[in-house]
């Protein structure tokens, strides 16, 4: 593991790191913020998964998470959203597929299956690396994310009961199997058999019996992707039928941007910290 940068922030440290990924068969970059409490003891870990077109850098620069994380003694890890490199297959003119759009799934279709294995990377490989190199308590993990990353956070939590103490999302893609901006990517990554898609769709997972103790979702009412891509009411209906407590905050005037995320970031970190304590 190579350290790319270290900076002091709110008495903690913001680091950026690079390593060779066996899952994705390329170099991967991720960011970790360690609060000042990590100098004395292992601290709980909160995963943040970013959305389409993003890298680890977007939330690190615009997410405004470090002050709350330092005050509450929580480490924040921000992985990349896809494999990257000149040798990685891509559709350079398609922002909804390929580089920056890994959808936190393991592709099964050639040529994507060789590298686009983000479910294994985020769910297995990166946690092992983090546990071996940082003073974090892997028995106290939670997860959240934005948009495509909200989809990833929900699906990982639903498929790994007991691993995460809590899960939340900003404007998640609630039903990617049917959403206009994710359905084409699912077909390219996973093939034409829609039965295979259900493992990466939050509503389908809930329908199929997967559960989490509770959910927190924030969604902007002025989000331009609300009707075609996000559809939080589908998640709300699935949670109601399954008996999963869902707090869905529909925020007047807020869009899909980091202005929205940064406004409610501290609320989410506090909510997770309470469940990690």
GROMACS .gro file of C-alpha atoms in nm:
model
  277
    1UNK     CA    1   0.000   0.000   0.000
    2UNK     CA    2   0.138   0.338  -0.105
    3UNK     CA    3   0.063   0.659   0.082
    4UNK     CA    4  -0.014   0.936  -0.168
    5UNK     CA    5  -0.084   1.217   0.079
    6UNK     CA    6  -0.142   1.292   0.448
    7UNK     CA    7  -0.292   1.614   0.584
    8UNK     CA    8  -0.393   1.722   0.933
    9UNK     CA    9  -0.758   1.819   0.972
   10UNK     CA   10  -0.963   1.882   1.289
   11UNK     CA   11  -0.676   1.726   1.487
   12UNK     CA   12  -0.714   1.405   1.285
   13UNK     CA   13  -0.550   1.295   0.961
   14UNK     CA   14  -0.685   1.279   0.607
   15UNK     CA   15  -0.490   1.027   0.402
   16UNK     CA   16  -0.506   0.907   0.042
   17UNK     CA   17  -0.366   0.566  -0.048
   18UNK     CA   18  -0.310   0.342  -0.350
   19UNK     CA   19  -0.273  -0.033  -0.376
   20UNK     CA   20  -0.286  -0.313  -0.631
   21UNK     CA   21  -0.630  -0.475  -0.633
   22UNK     CA   22  -0.662  -0.846  -0.703
   23UNK     CA   23  -1.038  -0.807  -0.745
   24UNK     CA   24  -1.020  -0.529  -1.004
   25UNK     CA   25  -0.681  -0.622  -1.154
   26UNK     CA   26  -0.554  -0.264  -1.142
   27UNK     CA   27  -0.429  -0.001  -0.900
   28UNK     CA   28  -0.707   0.140  -0.681
   29UNK     CA   29  -0.709   0.460  -0.477
   30UNK     CA   30  -0.905   0.530  -0.159
   31UNK     CA   31  -0.918   0.792   0.118
   32UNK     CA   32  -0.930   0.744   0.496
   33UNK     CA   33  -0.996   1.010   0.759
   34UNK     CA   34  -0.879   0.909   1.107
   35UNK     CA   35  -1.020   1.117   1.395
   36UNK     CA   36  -0.788   1.224   1.678
   37UNK     CA   37  -0.928   0.945   1.901
   38UNK     CA   38  -0.756   0.690   1.672
   39UNK     CA   39  -0.422   0.783   1.830
   40UNK     CA   40  -0.542   0.621   2.154
   41UNK     CA   41  -0.765   0.332   2.049
   42UNK     CA   42  -0.929   0.164   1.749
   43UNK     CA   43  -1.226   0.367   1.632
   44UNK     CA   44  -1.548   0.268   1.454
   45UNK     CA   45  -1.548   0.282   1.076
   46UNK     CA   46  -1.803   0.445   0.846
   47UNK     CA   47  -1.790   0.362   0.473
   48UNK     CA   48  -1.895   0.630   0.224
   49UNK     CA   49  -1.971   0.514  -0.132
   50UNK     CA   50  -1.977   0.783  -0.400
   51UNK     CA   51  -2.202   0.821  -0.703
   52UNK     CA   52  -2.172   0.820  -1.081
   53UNK     CA   53  -1.868   1.001  -1.230
   54UNK     CA   54  -1.709   1.044  -0.885
   55UNK     CA   55  -1.382   0.922  -0.737
   56UNK     CA   56  -1.271   0.916  -0.372
   57UNK     CA   57  -1.184   1.284  -0.418
   58UNK     CA   58  -1.531   1.437  -0.459
   59UNK     CA   59  -1.661   1.376  -0.109
   60UNK     CA   60  -1.317   1.440   0.035
   61UNK     CA   61  -1.320   1.791  -0.115
   62UNK     CA   62  -1.692   1.876  -0.095
   63UNK     CA   63  -1.857   1.643   0.155
   64UNK     CA   64  -1.770   1.834   0.475
   65UNK     CA   65  -1.750   1.520   0.689
   66UNK     CA   66  -1.428   1.569   0.887
   67UNK     CA   67  -1.551   1.805   1.160
   68UNK     CA   68  -1.838   1.577   1.261
   69UNK     CA   69  -1.626   1.265   1.230
   70UNK     CA   70  -1.354   1.415   1.450
   71UNK     CA   71  -1.600   1.526   1.717
   72UNK     CA   72  -1.771   1.186   1.725
   73UNK     CA   73  -1.457   0.972   1.694
   74UNK     CA   74  -1.549   0.794   1.371
   75UNK     CA   75  -1.315   0.702   1.086
   76UNK     CA   76  -1.447   0.763   0.733
   77UNK     CA   77  -1.329   0.557   0.436
   78UNK     CA   78  -1.404   0.666   0.080
   79UNK     CA   79  -1.328   0.409  -0.194
   80UNK     CA   80  -1.322   0.483  -0.565
   81UNK     CA   81  -1.629   0.401  -0.774
   82UNK     CA   82  -1.473   0.175  -1.040
   83UNK     CA   83  -1.149   0.029  -1.171
   84UNK     CA   84  -0.940   0.272  -1.374
   85UNK     CA   85  -0.650   0.266  -1.618
   86UNK     CA   86  -0.557   0.267  -1.986
   87UNK     CA   87  -0.601  -0.111  -2.005
   88UNK     CA   88  -0.944  -0.114  -1.837
   89UNK     CA   89  -1.242  -0.148  -2.077
   90UNK     CA   90  -1.458   0.161  -2.084
   91UNK     CA   91  -1.717   0.362  -2.275
   92UNK     CA   92  -1.558   0.704  -2.259
   93UNK     CA   93  -1.863   0.892  -2.390
   94UNK     CA   94  -2.108   0.724  -2.150
   95UNK     CA   95  -2.109   0.872  -1.799
   96UNK     CA   96  -2.353   0.605  -1.679
   97UNK     CA   97  -2.126   0.311  -1.758
   98UNK     CA   98  -1.764   0.203  -1.728
   99UNK     CA   99  -1.510   0.429  -1.560
  100UNK     CA  100  -1.669   0.603  -1.261
  101UNK     CA  101  -1.980   0.385  -1.289
  102UNK     CA  102  -1.902   0.046  -1.137
  103UNK     CA  103  -2.243   0.023  -0.962
  104UNK     CA  104  -2.084  -0.177  -0.676
  105UNK     CA  105  -2.154  -0.508  -0.849
  106UNK     CA  106  -1.944  -0.796  -0.984
  107UNK     CA  107  -1.979  -0.799  -1.363
  108UNK     CA  108  -2.029  -1.136  -1.529
  109UNK     CA  109  -2.016  -1.031  -1.895
  110UNK     CA  110  -1.697  -1.007  -2.104
  111UNK     CA  111  -1.498  -0.780  -2.121
  112UNK     CA  112  -1.627  -0.615  -1.801
  113UNK     CA  113  -1.601  -0.924  -1.579
  114UNK     CA  114  -1.220  -0.914  -1.564
  115UNK     CA  115  -1.205  -0.579  -1.382
  116UNK     CA  116  -1.547  -0.454  -1.277
  117UNK     CA  117  -1.576  -0.646  -0.952
  118UNK     CA  118  -1.660  -0.365  -0.714
  119UNK     CA  119  -1.884  -0.577  -0.489
  120UNK     CA  120  -1.590  -0.803  -0.408
  121UNK     CA  121  -1.351  -0.508  -0.384
  122UNK     CA  122  -1.561  -0.301  -0.141
  123UNK     CA  123  -1.715  -0.597   0.037
  124UNK     CA  124  -1.408  -0.817   0.087
  125UNK     CA  125  -1.070  -0.699  -0.041
  126UNK     CA  126  -1.058  -0.340   0.081
  127UNK     CA  127  -1.189  -0.423   0.431
  128UNK     CA  128  -0.907  -0.674   0.476
  129UNK     CA  129  -0.651  -0.412   0.370
  130UNK     CA  130  -0.801  -0.149   0.600
  131UNK     CA  131  -0.814  -0.385   0.897
  132UNK     CA  132  -0.446  -0.467   0.853
  133UNK     CA  133  -0.324  -0.108   0.819
  134UNK     CA  134  -0.543   0.131   1.021
  135UNK     CA  135  -0.649   0.159   1.388
  136UNK     CA  136  -1.016   0.083   1.326
  137UNK     CA  137  -1.260  -0.148   1.502
  138UNK     CA  138  -1.394  -0.378   1.230
  139UNK     CA  139  -1.662  -0.503   1.469
  140UNK     CA  140  -1.816  -0.155   1.455
  141UNK     CA  141  -1.880  -0.067   1.091
  142UNK     CA  142  -2.158   0.129   0.923
  143UNK     CA  143  -2.213   0.234   0.562
  144UNK     CA  144  -2.372   0.515   0.364
  145UNK     CA  145  -2.348   0.668   0.020
  146UNK     CA  146  -2.490   0.896  -0.247
  147UNK     CA  147  -2.691   0.808  -0.558
  148UNK     CA  148  -2.514   0.507  -0.713
  149UNK     CA  149  -2.325   0.488  -0.385
  150UNK     CA  150  -2.650   0.494  -0.191
  151UNK     CA  151  -2.759   0.197  -0.402
  152UNK     CA  152  -2.428   0.027  -0.320
  153UNK     CA  153  -2.458   0.095   0.052
  154UNK     CA  154  -2.812  -0.041   0.068
  155UNK     CA  155  -2.735  -0.358  -0.126
  156UNK     CA  156  -2.417  -0.436   0.067
  157UNK     CA  157  -2.596  -0.391   0.399
  158UNK     CA  158  -2.895  -0.599   0.292
  159UNK     CA  159  -2.673  -0.885   0.172
  160UNK     CA  160  -2.445  -0.881   0.476
  161UNK     CA  161  -2.675  -0.891   0.780
  162UNK     CA  162  -2.497  -0.812   1.102
  163UNK     CA  163  -2.184  -0.674   0.941
  164UNK     CA  164  -2.296  -0.312   0.943
  165UNK     CA  165  -2.446  -0.155   1.253
  166UNK     CA  166  -2.641   0.093   1.039
  167UNK     CA  167  -2.699   0.203   0.679
  168UNK     CA  168  -2.818   0.530   0.529
  169UNK     CA  169  -2.820   0.703   0.191
  170UNK     CA  170  -2.843   1.035   0.013
  171UNK     CA  171  -3.070   1.014  -0.293
  172UNK     CA  172  -3.008   0.642  -0.361
  173UNK     CA  173  -3.098   0.469  -0.687
  174UNK     CA  174  -3.368   0.267  -0.514
  175UNK     CA  175  -3.472   0.037  -0.801
  176UNK     CA  176  -3.182   0.023  -1.052
  177UNK     CA  177  -3.335  -0.272  -1.239
  178UNK     CA  178  -3.602  -0.043  -1.381
  179UNK     CA  179  -3.442   0.304  -1.363
  180UNK     CA  180  -3.362   0.463  -1.696
  181UNK     CA  181  -3.006   0.555  -1.608
  182UNK     CA  182  -2.900   0.220  -1.455
  183UNK     CA  183  -3.092  -0.052  -1.640
  184UNK     CA  184  -2.865  -0.034  -1.951
  185UNK     CA  185  -2.556  -0.069  -1.729
  186UNK     CA  186  -2.701  -0.374  -1.553
  187UNK     CA  187  -2.762  -0.545  -1.888
  188UNK     CA  188  -2.406  -0.478  -2.005
  189UNK     CA  189  -2.246  -0.585  -1.676
  190UNK     CA  190  -2.474  -0.877  -1.586
  191UNK     CA  191  -2.631  -1.000  -1.912
  192UNK     CA  192  -2.991  -1.027  -2.026
  193UNK     CA  193  -3.119  -1.254  -1.746
  194UNK     CA  194  -3.287  -1.012  -1.508
  195UNK     CA  195  -3.296  -1.272  -1.233
  196UNK     CA  196  -2.922  -1.208  -1.187
  197UNK     CA  197  -2.987  -0.838  -1.143
  198UNK     CA  198  -3.191  -0.884  -0.826
  199UNK     CA  199  -2.878  -0.929  -0.613
  200UNK     CA  200  -2.792  -0.564  -0.683
  201UNK     CA  201  -3.133  -0.403  -0.647
  202UNK     CA  202  -3.243  -0.282  -0.301
  203UNK     CA  203  -3.616  -0.323  -0.358
  204UNK     CA  204  -3.568  -0.670  -0.510
  205UNK     CA  205  -3.346  -0.777  -0.220
  206UNK     CA  206  -3.612  -0.668   0.029
  207UNK     CA  207  -3.877  -0.851  -0.173
  208UNK     CA  208  -3.655  -1.160  -0.163
  209UNK     CA  209  -3.633  -1.156   0.216
  210UNK     CA  210  -3.320  -0.955   0.295
  211UNK     CA  211  -3.347  -0.722   0.591
  212UNK     CA  212  -3.172  -0.446   0.786
  213UNK     CA  213  -3.287  -0.313   1.126
  214UNK     CA  214  -3.370   0.035   0.992
  215UNK     CA  215  -3.291   0.283   0.715
  216UNK     CA  216  -3.226   0.658   0.694
  217UNK     CA  217  -3.264   0.827   0.353
  218UNK     CA  218  -3.241   1.195   0.261
  219UNK     CA  219  -3.374   1.303  -0.079
  220UNK     CA  220  -3.398   1.648  -0.237
  221UNK     CA  221  -3.737   1.737  -0.382
  222UNK     CA  222  -3.569   1.951  -0.650
  223UNK     CA  223  -3.348   1.661  -0.765
  224UNK     CA  224  -3.363   1.641  -1.143
  225UNK     CA  225  -3.310   1.264  -1.133
  226UNK     CA  226  -3.594   1.197  -0.889
  227UNK     CA  227  -3.853   1.051  -1.126
  228UNK     CA  228  -3.637   0.861  -1.374
  229UNK     CA  229  -3.344   0.743  -1.167
  230UNK     CA  230  -3.407   0.751  -0.792
  231UNK     CA  231  -3.774   0.679  -0.710
  232UNK     CA  232  -3.751   0.666  -0.330
  233UNK     CA  233  -4.123   0.586  -0.304
  234UNK     CA  234  -4.045   0.236  -0.439
  235UNK     CA  235  -3.805   0.182  -0.150
  236UNK     CA  236  -4.063   0.323   0.089
  237UNK     CA  237  -4.327   0.077  -0.036
  238UNK     CA  238  -4.089  -0.219  -0.007
  239UNK     CA  239  -3.985  -0.124   0.348
  240UNK     CA  240  -4.345  -0.080   0.454
  241UNK     CA  241  -4.440  -0.426   0.326
  242UNK     CA  242  -4.133  -0.584   0.488
  243UNK     CA  243  -4.169  -0.405   0.820
  244UNK     CA  244  -3.835  -0.224   0.791
  245UNK     CA  245  -3.842   0.113   0.973
  246UNK     CA  246  -3.752   0.381   0.717
  247UNK     CA  247  -3.694   0.749   0.788
  248UNK     CA  248  -3.733   0.919   0.450
  249UNK     CA  249  -3.663   1.293   0.463
  250UNK     CA  250  -3.786   1.471   0.149
  251UNK     CA  251  -3.596   1.800   0.153
  252UNK     CA  252  -3.760   2.105  -0.006
  253UNK     CA  253  -3.548   2.288  -0.262
  254UNK     CA  254  -3.246   2.057  -0.256
  255UNK     CA  255  -3.099   1.900  -0.570
  256UNK     CA  256  -2.862   1.608  -0.635
  257UNK     CA  257  -2.536   1.795  -0.575
  258UNK     CA  258  -2.282   1.809  -0.295
  259UNK     CA  259  -2.453   2.126  -0.173
  260UNK     CA  260  -2.732   1.888  -0.069
  261UNK     CA  261  -2.502   1.617   0.065
  262UNK     CA  262  -2.284   1.853   0.270
  263UNK     CA  263  -2.593   2.012   0.427
  264UNK     CA  264  -2.706   1.685   0.585
  265UNK     CA  265  -2.372   1.503   0.614
  266UNK     CA  266  -2.328   1.575   0.986
  267UNK     CA  267  -2.681   1.450   1.056
  268UNK     CA  268  -2.599   1.115   0.897
  269UNK     CA  269  -2.264   1.081   1.073
  270UNK     CA  270  -2.428   1.154   1.409
  271UNK     CA  271  -2.703   0.899   1.335
  272UNK     CA  272  -2.442   0.634   1.255
  273UNK     CA  273  -2.222   0.725   1.552
  274UNK     CA  274  -2.513   0.666   1.789
  275UNK     CA  275  -2.552   0.315   1.648
  276UNK     CA  276  -2.178   0.249   1.649
  277UNK     CA  277  -2.129   0.347   2.013
   0.00000   0.00000   0.00000
